[in-house]
Amino acid sequence: MQTNKETFQALIESYNKGIQEKNPSLIREFLADNSVENLKDDAAYYLEILQLRAGAFSLFGELKEAGEEYRKGYSSCSKNGKWVYGLNWALQFMAEFSFKRGDEKIEDAMSEGVKVLDQAFQDLPEDKYQEFYHLCLTNVKAFMLLTSGKREEALAIFNDCKFTPVPIPEYNDKESLQMLFANFTKGFAVAIELKNLDLLMNLMKVISIDDQVLYSQGNLFRVFYETLVCAFDMRAEFITEFNAMFKIKDALTTLTPEFSKFLGLIGEQDFDKLDEFFQGFDKK
C-alpha cells in the first residue's frame, strides 16, 4: 500500500506529464485518479492536489468542477490560510474571461466568485495586516460585481476599507502582502470604469511611496502613471496581474468599456489620449 507521500508524488508526476506534454488525455487521466481522497488526513498534500485538479478542470473550461475541488478542501485549511484558499478558489472563475463564451457566462462565473469571497471575508485572520487582506478581497469582489452588472454595489463595498498606505518595510519585502499587490489592478479597474476620482486616489494612496507625486496638483494621468510604474518596479506580482488584465481587454469591451479603452490606450502608449481620458474623472 502506498504511503501518502508516494501517492502525492505519483499524482504530481501524472499532472506534470500531462501539462508538459500538453496532452488532454493525460490530464483527463490525472483527473480520473481518485487516489487524491486517500490524502484527506494530510492537509498539505490534499490541498495541493485539489488545487492542481481545479486548475486542470479550468483548462477544459469546467469551472464548476474546478470550484468543487476547492470546496472539498476548504474545511482542511488552517484558520489563517482559509481566506487565501478562498481567494484562490474565487479567482478560478476569472478563467471565464479567456474562453470567449459570451458575457452571460462571464456574469454567471463572477456571481459564483462573489459567493466564495463572501465566505473568505468571514475567515480573515485578526492580525496586523487584516485591513490589507480586507482590501485585497474587496478589490476582487468589486471587480466581479462590476463585471456581473452590479456597478453600484461594486463601488459601495469600498466604504468598509481603510486605505492605509503599505508601510515601506512591507513594500520592500517581496514576500509580504503578495496577495494584495497581485490583485490590486482589479480595484483600479473599478475606479477607472466608473471614473471615480475618490476611489482612484484612495487606492493610489495605498501603494504610493511618493506623497509629493501623489498629492501634487499635476496632471491626474501622470500621477497615476508614476504610481503604476513605481509599483511595477517594486512588485513583480503587480505587473503580472496588470499584464493578465491587458490580455483579456477584448473580453472586457462590453462589460467594462471604459477600462477596456484605458487598457487599449496604455497598450498604444497614447499619452495624449490618456491625459484626456483621465480628465473625465469626477468626485462622486
mmCIF file of C-alpha atoms in Angstrom:
data_model
loop_
_atom_site.group_PDB
_atom_site.id
_atom_site.type_symbol
_atom_site.label_atom_id
_atom_site.label_comp_id
_atom_site.label_asym_id
_atom_site.label_seq_id
_atom_site.Cartn_x
_atom_site.Cartn_y
_atom_site.Cartn_z
ATOM 1 C CA MET A 1 0.000 0.000 0.000
ATOM 2 C CA GLN A 2 1.325 3.434 -0.930
ATOM 3 C CA THR A 3 2.235 5.982 1.695
ATOM 4 C CA ASN A 4 0.689 9.435 1.480
ATOM 5 C CA LYS A 5 3.972 10.788 0.183
ATOM 6 C CA GLU A 6 4.130 8.156 -2.565
ATOM 7 C CA THR A 7 0.508 8.826 -3.566
ATOM 8 C CA PHE A 8 1.185 12.555 -3.626
ATOM 9 C CA GLN A 9 4.321 12.179 -5.727
ATOM 10 C CA ALA A 10 2.559 9.862 -8.185
ATOM 11 C CA LEU A 11 -0.242 12.379 -8.652
ATOM 12 C CA ILE A 12 2.228 15.224 -9.118
ATOM 13 C CA GLU A 13 4.091 13.240 -11.766
ATOM 14 C CA SER A 14 0.831 12.412 -13.541
ATOM 15 C CA TYR A 15 -0.216 16.064 -13.553
ATOM 16 C CA ASN A 16 3.177 17.341 -14.678
ATOM 17 C CA LYS A 17 3.370 14.805 -17.504
ATOM 18 C CA GLY A 18 0.002 15.888 -18.890
ATOM 19 C CA ILE A 19 0.816 19.590 -18.619
ATOM 20 C CA GLN A 20 4.332 19.345 -20.029
ATOM 21 C CA GLU A 21 3.189 17.271 -22.982
ATOM 22 C CA LYS A 22 0.033 19.423 -23.387
ATOM 23 C CA ASN A 23 -1.855 16.160 -23.672
ATOM 24 C CA PRO A 24 -5.597 16.403 -22.836
ATOM 25 C CA SER A 25 -5.911 12.629 -22.475
ATOM 26 C CA LEU A 26 -3.177 12.502 -19.848
ATOM 27 C CA ILE A 27 -4.712 15.419 -17.972
ATOM 28 C CA ARG A 28 -8.051 13.587 -18.013
ATOM 29 C CA GLU A 29 -6.293 10.508 -16.603
ATOM 30 C CA PHE A 30 -4.961 12.650 -13.772
ATOM 31 C CA LEU A 31 -8.474 13.944 -13.073
ATOM 32 C CA ALA A 32 -9.908 10.421 -13.139
ATOM 33 C CA ASP A 33 -7.458 9.250 -10.465
ATOM 34 C CA ASN A 34 -9.434 9.208 -7.220
ATOM 35 C CA SER A 35 -6.435 8.374 -5.056
ATOM 36 C CA VAL A 36 -6.437 12.033 -4.026
ATOM 37 C CA GLU A 37 -9.123 11.070 -1.498
ATOM 38 C CA ASN A 38 -6.539 8.901 0.281
ATOM 39 C CA LEU A 39 -4.699 12.114 1.212
ATOM 40 C CA LYS A 40 -7.513 13.613 3.286
ATOM 41 C CA ASP A 41 -5.644 13.061 6.538
ATOM 42 C CA ASP A 42 -2.653 15.046 5.253
ATOM 43 C CA ALA A 43 -3.928 18.584 4.652
ATOM 44 C CA ALA A 44 -0.833 19.915 2.876
ATOM 45 C CA TYR A 45 -0.768 17.123 0.285
ATOM 46 C CA TYR A 46 -4.543 17.056 -0.074
ATOM 47 C CA LEU A 47 -4.924 20.790 -0.644
ATOM 48 C CA GLU A 48 -2.089 20.967 -3.151
ATOM 49 C CA ILE A 49 -3.526 18.180 -5.303
ATOM 50 C CA LEU A 50 -7.041 19.591 -5.104
ATOM 51 C CA GLN A 51 -5.762 22.935 -6.380
ATOM 52 C CA LEU A 52 -3.928 21.226 -9.232
ATOM 53 C CA ARG A 53 -7.117 19.350 -10.074
ATOM 54 C CA ALA A 54 -9.050 22.618 -10.039
ATOM 55 C CA GLY A 55 -6.535 24.174 -12.404
ATOM 56 C CA ALA A 56 -6.781 21.155 -14.694
ATOM 57 C CA PHE A 57 -10.572 21.383 -14.833
ATOM 58 C CA SER A 58 -10.207 25.097 -15.649
ATOM 59 C CA LEU A 59 -8.092 24.216 -18.673
ATOM 60 C CA PHE A 60 -11.155 22.472 -20.092
ATOM 61 C CA GLY A 61 -13.413 25.388 -19.185
ATOM 62 C CA GLU A 62 -15.113 23.308 -16.492
ATOM 63 C CA LEU A 63 -15.229 25.991 -13.821
ATOM 64 C CA LYS A 64 -17.979 24.464 -11.693
ATOM 65 C CA GLU A 65 -15.943 21.280 -11.424
ATOM 66 C CA ALA A 66 -12.894 23.386 -10.547
ATOM 67 C CA GLY A 67 -14.900 25.048 -7.803
ATOM 68 C CA GLU A 68 -15.964 21.683 -6.421
ATOM 69 C CA GLU A 69 -12.325 20.684 -5.994
ATOM 70 C CA TYR A 70 -11.731 23.789 -3.902
ATOM 71 C CA ARG A 71 -14.924 23.175 -1.958
ATOM 72 C CA LYS A 72 -13.669 19.725 -0.916
ATOM 73 C CA GLY A 73 -10.588 21.203 0.711
ATOM 74 C CA TYR A 74 -11.970 24.280 2.454
ATOM 75 C CA SER A 75 -12.504 22.597 5.807
ATOM 76 C CA SER A 76 -8.940 21.220 5.705
ATOM 77 C CA CYS A 77 -7.377 24.706 5.573
ATOM 78 C CA SER A 78 -5.689 26.233 8.576
ATOM 79 C CA LYS A 79 -7.507 29.108 10.260
ATOM 80 C CA ASN A 80 -5.008 31.656 8.916
ATOM 81 C CA GLY A 81 -4.940 30.130 5.441
ATOM 82 C CA LYS A 82 -8.651 29.891 4.708
ATOM 83 C CA TRP A 83 -9.024 33.385 3.272
ATOM 84 C CA VAL A 84 -6.165 32.847 0.792
ATOM 85 C CA TYR A 85 -7.568 29.467 -0.212
ATOM 86 C CA GLY A 86 -10.988 31.081 -0.646
ATOM 87 C CA LEU A 87 -9.451 33.867 -2.731
ATOM 88 C CA ASN A 88 -7.686 31.371 -4.989
ATOM 89 C CA TRP A 89 -10.965 29.476 -5.303
ATOM 90 C CA ALA A 90 -12.785 32.627 -6.370
ATOM 91 C CA LEU A 91 -10.022 33.548 -8.817
ATOM 92 C CA GLN A 92 -10.586 30.257 -10.669
ATOM 93 C CA PHE A 93 -13.741 31.848 -12.060
ATOM 94 C CA MET A 94 -11.649 34.587 -13.712
ATOM 95 C CA ALA A 95 -10.644 31.965 -16.276
ATOM 96 C CA GLU A 96 -14.025 32.543 -17.923
ATOM 97 C CA PHE A 97 -12.690 35.760 -19.469
ATOM 98 C CA SER A 98 -10.345 33.712 -21.647
ATOM 99 C CA PHE A 99 -12.936 31.314 -23.070
ATOM 100 C CA LYS A 100 -14.911 33.765 -25.236
ATOM 101 C CA ARG A 101 -18.206 32.087 -24.373
ATOM 102 C CA GLY A 102 -20.146 35.351 -24.051
ATOM 103 C CA ASP A 103 -20.996 37.944 -21.425
ATOM 104 C CA GLU A 104 -23.704 35.822 -19.833
ATOM 105 C CA LYS A 105 -21.196 33.087 -18.994
ATOM 106 C CA ILE A 106 -18.833 35.690 -17.539
ATOM 107 C CA GLU A 107 -21.576 37.207 -15.408
ATOM 108 C CA ASP A 108 -22.536 33.761 -14.078
ATOM 109 C CA ALA A 109 -18.914 32.938 -13.272
ATOM 110 C CA MET A 110 -18.367 36.255 -11.487
ATOM 111 C CA SER A 111 -21.509 35.724 -9.430
ATOM 112 C CA GLU A 112 -20.138 32.355 -8.301
ATOM 113 C CA GLY A 113 -16.847 34.003 -7.395
ATOM 114 C CA VAL A 114 -18.614 36.603 -5.262
ATOM 115 C CA LYS A 115 -20.312 33.863 -3.225
ATOM 116 C CA VAL A 116 -16.942 32.320 -2.416
ATOM 117 C CA LEU A 117 -15.438 35.679 -1.479
ATOM 118 C CA ASP A 118 -18.261 36.356 0.961
ATOM 119 C CA GLN A 119 -17.070 33.337 2.939
ATOM 120 C CA ALA A 120 -13.422 34.394 2.655
ATOM 121 C CA PHE A 121 -14.288 37.749 4.249
ATOM 122 C CA GLN A 122 -15.697 35.855 7.226
ATOM 123 C CA ASP A 123 -12.454 33.903 7.592
ATOM 124 C CA LEU A 124 -9.971 36.805 7.620
ATOM 125 C CA PRO A 125 -7.401 36.350 10.403
ATOM 126 C CA GLU A 126 -7.197 39.052 13.041
ATOM 127 C CA ASP A 127 -3.623 40.249 12.722
ATOM 128 C CA LYS A 128 -1.810 43.480 11.894
ATOM 129 C CA TYR A 129 -2.359 43.017 8.159
ATOM 130 C CA GLN A 130 -6.091 42.375 8.329
ATOM 131 C CA GLU A 131 -7.081 45.657 6.675
ATOM 132 C CA PHE A 132 -4.769 44.883 3.734
ATOM 133 C CA TYR A 133 -6.248 41.392 3.400
ATOM 134 C CA HIS A 134 -9.693 43.005 3.514
ATOM 135 C CA LEU A 135 -8.788 45.444 0.751
ATOM 136 C CA CYS A 136 -7.396 42.600 -1.345
ATOM 137 C CA LEU A 137 -10.684 40.691 -1.151
ATOM 138 C CA THR A 138 -12.621 43.903 -1.752
ATOM 139 C CA ASN A 139 -10.676 44.645 -4.946
ATOM 140 C CA VAL A 140 -11.524 41.212 -6.314
ATOM 141 C CA LYS A 141 -15.151 41.223 -5.200
ATOM 142 C CA ALA A 142 -15.699 44.737 -6.562
ATOM 143 C CA PHE A 143 -14.315 43.717 -9.949
ATOM 144 C CA MET A 144 -16.534 40.631 -10.000
ATOM 145 C CA LEU A 145 -19.584 42.700 -9.073
ATOM 146 C CA LEU A 146 -18.698 45.245 -11.738
ATOM 147 C CA THR A 147 -18.391 42.611 -14.454
ATOM 148 C CA SER A 148 -21.636 40.925 -13.391
ATOM 149 C CA GLY A 149 -23.522 44.188 -13.917
ATOM 150 C CA LYS A 150 -23.700 45.350 -10.283
ATOM 151 C CA ARG A 151 -21.873 48.642 -10.686
ATOM 152 C CA GLU A 152 -23.280 50.493 -7.678
ATOM 153 C CA GLU A 153 -22.563 47.549 -5.390
ATOM 154 C CA ALA A 154 -19.029 47.359 -6.759
ATOM 155 C CA LEU A 155 -18.340 50.913 -5.641
ATOM 156 C CA ALA A 156 -20.217 50.703 -2.360
ATOM 157 C CA ILE A 157 -18.207 47.835 -0.872
ATOM 158 C CA PHE A 158 -15.107 50.025 -0.724
ATOM 159 C CA ASN A 159 -16.838 52.012 2.039
ATOM 160 C CA ASP A 160 -15.590 49.409 4.527
ATOM 161 C CA CYS A 161 -11.914 49.839 3.543
ATOM 162 C CA LYS A 162 -9.366 51.979 5.395
ATOM 163 C CA PHE A 163 -6.896 52.649 2.529
ATOM 164 C CA THR A 164 -3.846 52.718 4.791
ATOM 165 C CA PRO A 165 -0.555 53.161 2.879
ATOM 166 C CA VAL A 166 1.530 49.987 2.752
ATOM 167 C CA PRO A 167 4.457 50.527 5.163
ATOM 168 C CA ILE A 168 7.795 50.840 3.388
ATOM 169 C CA PRO A 169 9.315 47.722 5.057
ATOM 170 C CA GLU A 170 6.387 45.637 3.789
ATOM 171 C CA TYR A 171 6.593 47.284 0.365
ATOM 172 C CA ASN A 172 10.268 46.345 0.122
ATOM 173 C CA ASP A 173 9.694 42.792 1.399
ATOM 174 C CA LYS A 174 8.866 40.769 -1.705
ATOM 175 C CA GLU A 175 7.259 38.050 0.444
ATOM 176 C CA SER A 176 4.924 40.436 2.273
ATOM 177 C CA LEU A 177 1.366 41.264 1.166
ATOM 178 C CA GLN A 178 1.771 39.404 -2.113
ATOM 179 C CA MET A 179 -1.951 38.736 -2.475
ATOM 180 C CA LEU A 180 -2.724 42.433 -2.071
ATOM 181 C CA PHE A 181 -0.366 43.508 -4.863
ATOM 182 C CA ALA A 182 -1.372 40.548 -7.041
ATOM 183 C CA ASN A 183 -5.000 41.699 -7.051
ATOM 184 C CA PHE A 184 -4.683 45.461 -6.988
ATOM 185 C CA THR A 185 -5.394 46.168 -10.649
ATOM 186 C CA LYS A 186 -8.925 44.841 -10.150
ATOM 187 C CA GLY A 187 -9.604 47.699 -7.755
ATOM 188 C CA PHE A 188 -8.142 50.186 -10.208
ATOM 189 C CA ALA A 189 -10.400 48.668 -12.871
ATOM 190 C CA VAL A 190 -13.471 49.624 -10.850
ATOM 191 C CA ALA A 191 -12.242 53.188 -10.269
ATOM 192 C CA ILE A 192 -11.340 53.614 -13.934
ATOM 193 C CA GLU A 193 -14.538 52.091 -15.307
ATOM 194 C CA LEU A 194 -16.670 54.297 -13.058
ATOM 195 C CA LYS A 195 -14.272 57.246 -13.465
ATOM 196 C CA ASN A 196 -14.398 57.754 -9.721
ATOM 197 C CA LEU A 197 -11.658 60.095 -8.562
ATOM 198 C CA ASP A 198 -12.114 59.476 -4.848
ATOM 199 C CA LEU A 199 -11.673 55.719 -5.212
ATOM 200 C CA LEU A 200 -8.742 56.122 -7.588
ATOM 201 C CA MET A 201 -6.929 58.447 -5.161
ATOM 202 C CA ASN A 202 -7.637 56.183 -2.184
ATOM 203 C CA LEU A 203 -6.251 53.150 -3.994
ATOM 204 C CA MET A 204 -3.182 55.063 -5.146
ATOM 205 C CA LYS A 205 -2.594 56.189 -1.574
ATOM 206 C CA VAL A 206 -2.247 52.551 -0.503
ATOM 207 C CA ILE A 207 0.567 51.712 -2.924
ATOM 208 C CA SER A 208 2.234 55.092 -3.485
ATOM 209 C CA ILE A 209 5.644 55.639 -1.894
ATOM 210 C CA ASP A 210 5.964 59.233 -3.039
ATOM 211 C CA ASP A 211 3.483 61.565 -1.340
ATOM 212 C CA GLN A 212 4.944 64.528 -3.203
ATOM 213 C CA VAL A 213 3.850 62.975 -6.501
ATOM 214 C CA LEU A 214 0.536 61.682 -5.164
ATOM 215 C CA TYR A 215 -0.619 64.988 -3.727
ATOM 216 C CA SER A 216 0.810 67.253 -6.381
ATOM 217 C CA GLN A 217 -1.588 69.339 -8.407
ATOM 218 C CA GLY A 218 -0.225 67.766 -11.562
ATOM 219 C CA ASN A 219 -1.993 66.000 -14.381
ATOM 220 C CA LEU A 220 -4.054 63.108 -12.968
ATOM 221 C CA PHE A 221 -2.897 60.562 -15.517
ATOM 222 C CA ARG A 222 0.781 61.421 -14.927
ATOM 223 C CA VAL A 223 0.308 60.956 -11.177
ATOM 224 C CA PHE A 224 -1.430 57.640 -11.767
ATOM 225 C CA TYR A 225 1.180 56.510 -14.280
ATOM 226 C CA GLU A 226 4.089 57.310 -11.971
ATOM 227 C CA THR A 227 2.374 55.393 -9.193
ATOM 228 C CA LEU A 228 1.904 52.407 -11.511
ATOM 229 C CA VAL A 229 5.477 52.428 -12.783
ATOM 230 C CA CYS A 230 6.865 52.534 -9.269
ATOM 231 C CA ALA A 231 4.711 49.572 -8.239
ATOM 232 C CA PHE A 232 5.748 47.732 -11.412
ATOM 233 C CA ASP A 233 9.398 48.209 -10.470
ATOM 234 C CA MET A 234 8.942 47.152 -6.856
ATOM 235 C CA ARG A 235 6.435 44.301 -7.011
ATOM 236 C CA ALA A 236 6.562 41.677 -9.744
ATOM 237 C CA GLU A 237 3.117 40.296 -8.873
ATOM 238 C CA PHE A 238 1.591 43.713 -9.530
ATOM 239 C CA ILE A 239 2.808 43.931 -13.105
ATOM 240 C CA THR A 240 1.954 40.247 -13.658
ATOM 241 C CA GLU A 241 -1.676 40.961 -12.845
ATOM 242 C CA PHE A 242 -1.736 44.144 -14.908
ATOM 243 C CA ASN A 243 -0.436 42.209 -17.910
ATOM 244 C CA ALA A 244 -3.019 39.473 -17.318
ATOM 245 C CA MET A 245 -5.781 42.076 -17.362
ATOM 246 C CA PHE A 246 -4.358 43.539 -20.551
ATOM 247 C CA LYS A 247 -4.636 40.124 -22.210
ATOM 248 C CA ILE A 248 -8.382 39.954 -21.526
ATOM 249 C CA LYS A 249 -9.150 43.554 -22.549
ATOM 250 C CA ASP A 250 -11.147 42.402 -25.594
ATOM 251 C CA ALA A 251 -13.400 40.286 -23.362
ATOM 252 C CA LEU A 252 -13.999 43.384 -21.242
ATOM 253 C CA THR A 253 -15.133 45.590 -24.135
ATOM 254 C CA THR A 254 -18.859 45.299 -23.426
ATOM 255 C CA LEU A 255 -18.693 44.644 -19.675
ATOM 256 C CA THR A 256 -16.263 47.427 -18.738
ATOM 257 C CA PRO A 257 -15.885 49.577 -21.864
ATOM 258 C CA GLU A 258 -14.047 52.428 -20.141
ATOM 259 C CA PHE A 259 -11.479 50.161 -18.511
ATOM 260 C CA SER A 260 -11.040 48.264 -21.767
ATOM 261 C CA LYS A 261 -10.463 51.583 -23.541
ATOM 262 C CA PHE A 262 -7.890 52.553 -20.907
ATOM 263 C CA LEU A 263 -6.010 49.279 -21.415
ATOM 264 C CA GLY A 264 -6.009 49.838 -25.164
ATOM 265 C CA LEU A 265 -4.573 53.345 -24.785
ATOM 266 C CA ILE A 266 -1.911 52.037 -22.407
ATOM 267 C CA GLY A 267 -1.005 49.411 -24.979
ATOM 268 C CA GLU A 268 -0.678 52.094 -27.644
ATOM 269 C CA GLN A 269 1.247 54.351 -25.232
ATOM 270 C CA ASP A 270 -1.023 57.184 -26.363
ATOM 271 C CA PHE A 271 -0.349 59.581 -23.502
ATOM 272 C CA ASP A 272 -2.240 62.481 -25.042
ATOM 273 C CA LYS A 273 -5.441 60.462 -25.219
ATOM 274 C CA LEU A 274 -4.786 59.071 -21.743
ATOM 275 C CA ASP A 275 -4.465 62.618 -20.402
ATOM 276 C CA GLU A 276 -7.813 63.401 -21.995
ATOM 277 C CA PHE A 277 -9.354 60.158 -20.713
ATOM 278 C CA PHE A 278 -8.419 60.947 -17.099
ATOM 279 C CA GLN A 279 -9.866 64.444 -17.369
ATOM 280 C CA GLY A 280 -13.255 62.740 -17.257
ATOM 281 C CA PHE A 281 -12.833 61.684 -13.632
ATOM 282 C CA ASP A 282 -15.112 63.367 -11.128
ATOM 283 C CA LYS A 283 -15.528 63.164 -7.398
ATOM 284 C CA LYS A 284 -18.670 61.216 -6.592
#
